[in-house]
Amino acid sequence: MGAAAGFRSSLTLVRKACATCRECDVRHQALCTAMADEHLHRLEDITSPVLLQPNQALLRQGDPCRKVYSLTSGMLRLFTDLPDGRRQITDFLMPGDYLGLVDDDFHSQSAEAVVASSLCAFPINQMELLMDEFPSLRERLHRMARAALRQAHDSQLMLGRLAPLEKLAGFLLMLDARTNHHPHHGRRLQLAMSRTDIADHLGLTIETVSRCFTRLKAQGLIRLPEAHLVEILHEGRLAEIAGIGLSPEHLRLAAS
Amino acid sequence: MGAAAGFRSSLTLVRKACATCRECDVRHQALCTAMADEHLHRLEDITSPVLLQPNQALLRQGDPCRKVYSLTSGMLRLFTDLPDGRRQITDFLMPGDYLGLVDDDFHSQSAEAVVASSLCAFPINQMELLMDEFPSLRERLHRMARAALRQAHDSQLMLGRLAPLEKLAGFLLMLDARTNHHPHHGRRLQLAMSRTDIADHLGLTIETVSRCFTRLKAQGLIRLPEAHLVEILHEGRLAEIAGIGLSPEHLRLAAS
DNA sequence: CGTAAATTTGATTACCTTCAATCGTCGTGG
DNA sequence: CCACGACGATTGAAGGTAATCAAATTTACG
């Protein structure tokens, strides 16, 4: 039910987002921030919309790079998988995030929709031309790449040195910080992704993720009215568990 | 003894590297690649040299960002540490690598020399001006940030989803690939960093790292004439273990 | 409502960590 | 020159924790 509601609301957002860039939901968060209103049509001219259904693939690792994308609604997972089926989700993309920061010729990662999502697609070569013409655009993408790098570093710390409970606490706080920047629902946090996705992001098994949810619940730090709806009851203690050193950094990075 | 020799040879490199940019060891690998010979003096004008002794700190997380650096010789470790002493080394920097890709105001990571190292320091504001004047410079830094992001993603996969033996195999191959880019010494690989550093990079304990070395040795994939000198005997099988073409039988073989 | 999928919970196992001891190298001082 | 101590690396034994295997429960969806 929670998922169905998410699906529907995403679809309504799609129409708005694709109407004109001026009125886009992420006009002031995405790469277009770099373009003044008067030049915005230059981006608009080379854009084509993309709609994805839940779990639909946008890119497969190994595909040649032809376009770059800006997520306007929904959520994507970026991941690498090994031949034997193991999978590492390196990041979840939220509205305003940019996709195509990383590779030159071939995609080193796959991208799939977590929930119904809409994106703006830009042909790479035209984007290159636009970057030559508008240095602020290149600077903006550079800045976004740097933010992604900070986030990846945080993830490395989490994967390498945090215990399962700490990982989950940190993950929830990070998600909260990133989503509540956009229209927020109090302290309620929608988990768009499955336990499997969370496990593949945190380097755990789904059983361990589930047990950690149970422990956080038992400690009174969160409530879990539905499997995909978290209420954060005690952000401070959650941050303590998460290891600190992360919290100020995370908030700042989510802002950019 | 290996460490002492590394120290000495680094010092001789220092003098050469700092003489002039034209004759720099990393002239054709570092950020300066973006500058034509005729404009190289513009970089040179704002550069000041930095020398570091083994384990000397260059930056502490939390420090304000004032300068950016290009490593000309030696090796640096970039890391984050937690209040309780846990540490995650996110990357080892090699000659030609750039430092300062990530943060805007304050450093989110610390940087220390692994062995004696030399760097070029550039004041950030002057570098910004230079980037405005030479778009190719900004593009170069953007490209390097993207490469760093790819590397971070690889690290995430390794930390989250690889078994200890796979991690170490992958680490050795990665190190080999990065050092043999520069003048290489056959299949012999100098490990400049300690077991503790390796453990803190791979998300393991030093004991586990040591045991994995022993297992790789026992399987005849490497030799270990000294603790800090690795001979790769069977790169192919090492690559299999590292994650490409991993099958359960490989794991079982490795376990026995 | 019924079936399938996802999540949670339980029991057991395997493996890494922890704790502890030994070995080897290097540097210092007797 | 050798003894000693410090440090890093390796090896060994014991314990804990997350993975694995398995089942029950809840949720999603036709």
PDB file of N, CA, C and O (backbone and C1' of nucleotides) in Angstrom, chain C residues 26-30, chain D residues 1-5:
ATOM      1  P    DC C  26      66.056  -5.370   8.910  1.00  0.00           P
ATOM      2  O5'  DC C  26      66.031  -4.175   9.963  1.00  0.00           O
ATOM      3  C5'  DC C  26      64.823  -3.455  10.170  1.00  0.00           C
ATOM      4  C4'  DC C  26      64.953  -2.592  11.407  1.00  0.00           C
ATOM      5  C3'  DC C  26      66.271  -1.807  11.501  1.00  0.00           C
ATOM      6  O3'  DC C  26      65.991  -0.433  11.680  1.00  0.00           O
ATOM      7  C1'  DC C  26      65.811  -2.930  13.545  1.00  0.00           C
ATOM      8  P    DG C  27      67.133   0.623  11.553  1.00  0.00           P
ATOM      9  O5'  DG C  27      67.310   1.137  13.051  1.00  0.00           O
ATOM     10  C5'  DG C  27      66.156   1.474  13.795  1.00  0.00           C
ATOM     11  C4'  DG C  27      66.533   1.749  15.242  1.00  0.00           C
ATOM     12  C3'  DG C  27      67.835   2.527  15.437  1.00  0.00           C
ATOM     13  O3'  DG C  27      67.620   3.531  16.422  1.00  0.00           O
ATOM     14  C1'  DG C  27      67.952   0.455  16.617  1.00  0.00           C
ATOM     15  P    DT C  28      68.749   4.530  16.809  1.00  0.00           P
ATOM     16  O5'  DT C  28      69.109   4.037  18.280  1.00  0.00           O
ATOM     17  C5'  DT C  28      68.026   3.712  19.177  1.00  0.00           C
ATOM     18  C4'  DT C  28      68.599   3.150  20.471  1.00  0.00           C
ATOM     19  C3'  DT C  28      69.903   3.826  20.939  1.00  0.00           C
ATOM     20  O3'  DT C  28      69.722   4.323  22.258  1.00  0.00           O
ATOM     21  C1'  DT C  28      70.120   1.459  20.937  1.00  0.00           C
ATOM     22  P    DG C  29      70.875   5.094  22.916  1.00  0.00           P
ATOM     23  O5'  DG C  29      71.512   4.004  23.881  1.00  0.00           O
ATOM     24  C5'  DG C  29      70.649   3.218  24.707  1.00  0.00           C
ATOM     25  C4'  DG C  29      71.468   2.183  25.445  1.00  0.00           C
ATOM     26  C3'  DG C  29      72.762   2.717  26.067  1.00  0.00           C
ATOM     27  O3'  DG C  29      72.975   2.095  27.319  1.00  0.00           O
ATOM     28  C1'  DG C  29      73.268   0.980  24.559  1.00  0.00           C
ATOM     29  P    DG C  30      74.084   2.556  28.250  1.00  0.00           P
ATOM     30  O5'  DG C  30      74.757   1.187  28.693  1.00  0.00           O
ATOM     31  C5'  DG C  30      73.923   0.118  29.161  1.00  0.00           C
ATOM     32  C4'  DG C  30      74.620  -1.208  28.937  1.00  0.00           C
ATOM     33  C3'  DG C  30      75.992  -1.323  29.618  1.00  0.00           C
ATOM     34  O3'  DG C  30      76.090  -2.583  30.258  1.00  0.00           O
ATOM     35  C1'  DG C  30      76.198  -1.805  27.313  1.00  0.00           C
TER      36       DG C  30
ATOM     37  P    DC D   1      81.624  -7.141  14.328  1.00  0.00           P
ATOM     38  O5'  DC D   1      81.595  -7.091  15.928  1.00  0.00           O
ATOM     39  C5'  DC D   1      82.416  -8.007  16.634  1.00  0.00           C
ATOM     40  C4'  DC D   1      81.653  -8.510  17.847  1.00  0.00           C
ATOM     41  C3'  DC D   1      80.308  -9.159  17.509  1.00  0.00           C
ATOM     42  O3'  DC D   1      80.175 -10.391  18.213  1.00  0.00           O
ATOM     43  C1'  DC D   1      79.975  -7.366  19.034  1.00  0.00           C
ATOM     44  P    DC D   2      78.916 -11.358  17.868  1.00  0.00           P
ATOM     45  O5'  DC D   2      78.051 -11.159  19.180  1.00  0.00           O
ATOM     46  C5'  DC D   2      78.701 -11.206  20.462  1.00  0.00           C
ATOM     47  C4'  DC D   2      77.771 -10.614  21.518  1.00  0.00           C
ATOM     48  C3'  DC D   2      76.361 -11.201  21.502  1.00  0.00           C
ATOM     49  O3'  DC D   2      75.980 -11.497  22.842  1.00  0.00           O
ATOM     50  C1'  DC D   2      76.253  -8.852  21.391  1.00  0.00           C
ATOM     51  P    DA D   3      74.645 -12.312  23.128  1.00  0.00           P
ATOM     52  O5'  DA D   3      73.903 -11.281  24.096  1.00  0.00           O
ATOM     53  C5'  DA D   3      74.632 -10.641  25.147  1.00  0.00           C
ATOM     54  C4'  DA D   3      73.752  -9.567  25.773  1.00  0.00           C
ATOM     55  C3'  DA D   3      72.318 -10.008  26.013  1.00  0.00           C
ATOM     56  O3'  DA D   3      71.855  -9.510  27.259  1.00  0.00           O
ATOM     57  C1'  DA D   3      72.342  -8.147  24.549  1.00  0.00           C
ATOM     58  P    DC D   4      70.464  -9.970  27.833  1.00  0.00           P
ATOM     59  O5'  DC D   4      69.539  -8.712  27.537  1.00  0.00           O
ATOM     60  C5'  DC D   4      69.986  -7.403  27.893  1.00  0.00           C
ATOM     61  C4'  DC D   4      69.115  -6.383  27.198  1.00  0.00           C
ATOM     62  C3'  DC D   4      67.618  -6.683  27.278  1.00  0.00           C
ATOM     63  O3'  DC D   4      66.990  -5.742  28.122  1.00  0.00           O
ATOM     64  C1'  DC D   4      68.282  -5.937  25.100  1.00  0.00           C
ATOM     65  P    DG D   5      65.443  -5.919  28.448  1.00  0.00           P
ATOM     66  O5'  DG D   5      64.754  -4.910  27.426  1.00  0.00           O
ATOM     67  C5'  DG D   5      65.254  -3.580  27.327  1.00  0.00           C
ATOM     68  C4'  DG D   5      64.567  -2.860  26.182  1.00  0.00           C
ATOM     69  C3'  DG D   5      63.043  -3.044  26.157  1.00  0.00           C
ATOM     70  O3'  DG D   5      62.441  -1.784  25.890  1.00  0.00           O
ATOM     71  C1'  DG D   5      63.963  -3.721  24.083  1.00  0.00           C
TER      72       DG D   5
END
